[in-house]
Amino acid sequence: MKKDTAIILLHAQDHDGIVPAVTEFVLNNQGKIKKLDQHVIEDEKRIFMRIEWLLTNFAIPQEKIGEFFNTLIAERFQMKWSLHIRNKKTRVALFVSKYAHCFHDILSRYESKEWDIDIPIIISNHEKFRYVAERYDIPYHCFPITKENKKSQEAQELALLKEYQIDLVVMARYMQILTNHFIDQYPNQIINIHHSSLPAFAGADPYGSAFRRGVKFMGATAHYATEDLDEGPIIVQDVIPISHRDSIADMKRKGKDIEKQVLAQAVWAHLNYNVLTYKNKTVVFQ
Amino acid sequence: MKKDTAIILLHAQDHDGIVPAVTEFVLNNQGKIKKLDQHVIEDEKRIFMRIEWLLTNFAIPQEKIGEFFNTLIAERFQMKWSLHIRNKKTRVALFVSKYAHCFHDILSRYESKEWDIDIPIIISNHEKFRYVAERYDIPYHCFPITKENKKSQEAQELALLKEYQIDLVVMARYMQILTNHFIDQYPNQIINIHHSSLPAFAGADPYGSAFRRGVKFMGATAHYATEDLDEGPIIVQDVIPISHRDSIADMKRKGKDIEKQVLAQAVWAHLNYNVLTYKNKTVVFQ
Amino acid sequence: MKKDTAIILLHAQDHDGIVPAVTEFVLNNQGKIKKLDQHVIEDEKRIFMRIEWLLTNFAIPQEKIGEFFNTLIAERFQMKWSLHIRNKKTRVALFVSKYAHCFHDILSRYESKEWDIDIPIIISNHEKFRYVAERYDIPYHCFPITKENKKSQEAQELALLKEYQIDLVVMARYMQILTNHFIDQYPNQIINIHHSSLPAFAGADPYGSAFRRGVKFMGATAHYATEDLDEGPIIVQDVIPISHRDSIADMKRKGKDIEKQVLAQAVWAHLNYNVLTYKNKTVVFQ
Amino acid sequence: MKKDTAIILLHAQDHDGIVPAVTEFVLNNQGKIKKLDQHVIEDEKRIFMRIEWLLTNFAIPQEKIGEFFNTLIAERFQMKWSLHIRNKKTRVALFVSKYAHCFHDILSRYESKEWDIDIPIIISNHEKFRYVAERYDIPYHCFPITKENKKSQEAQELALLKEYQIDLVVMARYMQILTNHFIDQYPNQIINIHHSSLPAFAGADPYGSAFRRGVKFMGATAHYATEDLDEGPIIVQDVIPISHRDSIADMKRKGKDIEKQVLAQAVWAHLNYNVLTYKNKTVVFQ
C-alpha cells in the first residue's frame, strides 16, 4: 500500500540557508524525505524547490503542517509556497468536444490504472461521446454553448465541478474558450492542449498556417489556461519533423499523436505535483 | 573521377504525362538517369520533380539542353523549371560578423573536403576574423556598415561577388540586414541562419524571448534571404529540448550547435541542387 | 466516396527503362496515377518502386491486372512485385496478453475511424481483456498457452484467422513467441512490437538491461515477425532520451507511450501498402 | 573575473542526513553554494550528489578541504567522493588519426573560447594533421602504431601526458585501441567517441552493420575508455532518424555531425565536473 506523503513546492529569492532549513524542518520532525529537488535560476536569482516526505511518524499533524511551515520557514525567507498531501486520488473533470484522440487516450490511462485518478464527470458541448462515458459509467453532461448562453452554461458547469469536488480540469481538445470568470475559479488547475508549438501558430487553424508557412517542424503545447488565450504557462511541448510531402491531412493525423502524448505528459507532471508556476512560466520537476 | 551530370528541378500543375515525358526526354537522348524524385502536393494539385542524369553520351549538347527541354517538354506542361549542370565546384562567399561557430564549422567542412566547394572570398563587417581567412589563404574584405554607408558598402560587396563569380552567399551569423537591392541580385542564392524555430521568435534576441516565454524547445532555421526579414522560404529547421534549468547563457551555448548543424544541412541541400522554391516554401529533395 | 485503387510494389535490378515502362503501363490503359515513388539504393544497385492508380476506367479488369503486369512488364525486368487492390477494409486480428496500452490505443484508432479497418477477432492467452472486447462487440478467443498445448492452440488460432479472412495480425504486446509454422502462414503480415531499439536489448527485459547498461536513449521497434525472434524486417523505430534520473519503473511508463506510437505508425504504413521488404529490411514509402 | 570554486561529487547509501550535513559543511565554513544537485536512484537505494561553492572566504584552506570533508562527513556516511577545485584551465590532450570532423570541431571550440581549456599537445598515429596543429601552435607528436611497437609507443605517449600535466585525453576518432596499461593511468579521464548508439553495433564498421540490419535510427556514443572496448560508462548519446534512402555514404556523412556533437557534449560535461561514475554507468548532472 502506498503511504501518505506531503509535498511542498516553493520559490524564493536565492539564499543558501533555504535548503538546510527546509530539509531540517522535515527531518527534525521525523519526516522521511522521499524526493528533494531544487534549482537556482541564475538569470532570476531565485531558488525553486520541491520536497516530498513520508507522513508516517511525522510529528506535526497533517492539518497543521502548512501553518507550522509558514511560521517557521516560509516567512523567514519570504517564500511563495504550496503544500500538497498525497493521500487520495486526484479528481479530474474531462472536457471534450468532437475530437476523440486525447479523450480516448486519457480514458485508457485511467482504465488501465496507469494514472491513479478518479474521473467523476465528463463535460462536453456535444452529445457525440455520451456513449463512451456510459461505457465507463461516468456521468456525461452536455452543455451546448452559444454566445448568448455561455455565461449561464458555464455557471452550471462550475456548479458541477464544485459538486464533484474537482481538483483538475483537463481540456481534451475542448473547442470552447472559457471565460475569465471560469478560469479564475481554477488557477493552474485547468490544462489545455494547443495543436502547435507555441508561440508559433497560436489561435485557429495552426496546421493550415504551418502548411502555408512551409515549416519543417510542427508540435503541440500543453499549458495552464489563463485569461489570455494560448498564453498560459507552458508545461510540456513536443515537436515532430515534417516535410513538403506532408499534406494538411497528414499533419492533422500526425498531430493527433503528438497532442495526446504532450497532454498526457503534462497531466502526469501535474498529478505528481511536479509543476510550479512563476512569472507565467513553469518549473517542471522530474 | 566524378562525371558531369545535369539536374532539372521543375514544378507544374499535376499531370500524369509529366513523369514519362521527362524521363523519356532523358532516356531517348541517351542520358543515364542517376536520380529521379517526384511528389504531388495534393493540397496544391501540383507536381514537383527533380531528375539528375549523366551527361556522358547525352545526345544534346550541354548548352542546348535548356532550349530543347523548354521546347519539347516544359512549354507543353507549362512548367516552372531550372537546369543545373554539375561539373564544377560551387563558388561560395562567406559572410561573417563576430560569431565564430558557423564560420569555423563551414571552413572545416571546406578544408576537410566534406563539401566540394570553393570559397574564393570572405566578407565581414568586422576585422575580427581576418587572421582565420589568412590561415586558409582566402581574401578577406572588411566593410564596416553604418546607416550612411550601407548602400555604398553593399555596392562594393556586390562588385566583389560578381568579380569572384559567386554562386551562393552563406550568411554565417552575419549580423547585418541586407537591402532589397542586394537580395534581388541573388534570388534563392543567399542562405541565412536565424537562431530560433521560425515563425516563433523572429527578429532580435530570440533566446531572451524564448527564456521569458518559458518554452520547452528552442531551434534554428536556415532560409533563403528575402525582402521580408526572417520570412524567406525555410530550407531546414531543427530543435532541441530545453527546461527551466537552462539559463539564457545555456541556450546560447546549445544554440550554437544547432545553428551550425542547421546551416550546414541547408547549404548541403542547396549545393546538391535539392532545393526548389514555390510560394515562399521549399521542396527539399533527399 | 473513396474510389478503388491498385497498388504495385516492386523491386528489380536498377534499369532506366523501369520508370517509363511502369508509368506507361498504367497511363496507356487509362489509369490515373495517384502516387508514384521510386528510389534506387545505390549500395545495392536496385530500384524500389510503388505506384498507385485509380481503377475507374482502367482498361484491364481487376482480376487480370496481375497477369498483364507480369507478362508485359515484370518478366522483362525480372522484377519482384506484389499487387494490392484497395477496395475494402483490411481485416486485422489483434493479439494481446496482459498489457493494455497498445491494445487500447489500436482500439481507439479503430473506433474513431482514424484507421479504416475491421477488427473481426481478438485473440489472447489470458481472459483479462474479454470485457473490453465485449464493449466493442468483437469476438474474444482465449487460448492459454503451455509448452504442451502450444501447437494445438496455435492450430485453433490459425483456423480462426482463416475463418475470419484475416489480412494482418497485430501483436499488441502479445507475450508469446509464435512457432515458425504459424509465422509461415502469414509472411510479412504479422507485426510485432519490441520494447527496445533493436538490435540493442533483444530478448527479455530490455528496460532492465538498458537501466543496467546506463544508456541515455531507449526505444521501441515494430517489425514483421520472422522465425528468428526480434530479427525480422524493421518497419518503424523511435527513441526517447533517458537519464540517470529514470528508474526502471519510469522507463516502463515512458516506454508504453513510445511502444504504442511506433506500433501504430508501423500498422498505418502497412495498411497503406507502403511497406516493401527486401533482404530482411524494409523500404517504407511515405 | 571568475572566482575559484570547489566541487564535490559523491554517492552513498541513501540517508536523509546527507543533504543537510553536506550543505552545512559548506555553509558553516562560510562557503557560498553556487549549485546543488542530488538525486536518489531508488532502484539502487543510493544518493548521488554534486555541490559547488565559492572558495572566497571559505574557512578551510584549499589543500585541507578534502581531509576535513572526509573526516567530518564522508566517513560518517561511508561516501565515495571526489573533490575538484575549479581554478585553472583543464589541460586536454587531443588524440586523432585521419578523421577531421571531431578534431576540427574541438579545435574551433578551443580557439573561439567556447571552452576554457588548454590543449598543450596533440598526439596522432599519422602525420596527416601536423599542419593543423602548427596553425594553432600546438606541439604535434606522431606515433605510428604497429603490433610490435604499440607498448613502447604508448610508453612515450604516457611520458608526454605526464610531462604536459594532462588532465583529460579526448580521442577525436583516434583509431587505435589503447592498452589496459594506458587506460589504467587515466581512469575516467579518457573520453572516446563510438560511431553507433551502443550497445548496438559495437566494434568495427557500425554504419555498414546498421545499413545491413535496416535500422531506422543511427547514433553516436561518448564514453569513458575502459579495458573492455566500447563497454565503458556512457556519458552522452544521441541519435538521428535514417531511412531506406540513406546509403552507407549518407550515414557516414550524417554520422560525422552527430559524432562531433556527442563528443563535444561529453567533454563539456566532464570539463564542468558534472560526470560521476558508478557501476559502469554515469550520473550526468545538468
Coordinates of C-alpha atoms in Angstrom, one line a residue, chain C residues 10-18 40 44-48 77-80:
Chain C
L10 CA 8.2 -3.8 -56.9
H11 CA 12.0 -4.1 -56.8
A12 CA 14.4 -5.0 -59.5
Q13 CA 17.9 -4.5 -60.6
D14 CA 18.3 -0.8 -61.4
H15 CA 17.3 -0.1 -65.0
D16 CA 16.4 3.3 -66.5
G17 CA 13.6 1.8 -68.5
I18 CA 11.6 0.7 -65.5
V40 CA 17.5 3.5 -56.2
E44 CA 22.5 -2.5 -53.8
K45 CA 22.2 -1.2 -57.4
R46 CA 18.5 -1.9 -57.0
I47 CA 15.4 0.1 -57.7
F48 CA 12.4 0.1 -55.4
F77 CA 12.9 -6.5 -66.0
Q78 CA 13.0 -9.6 -63.7
M79 CA 11.0 -7.8 -61.0
K80 CA 9.9 -9.0 -57.6

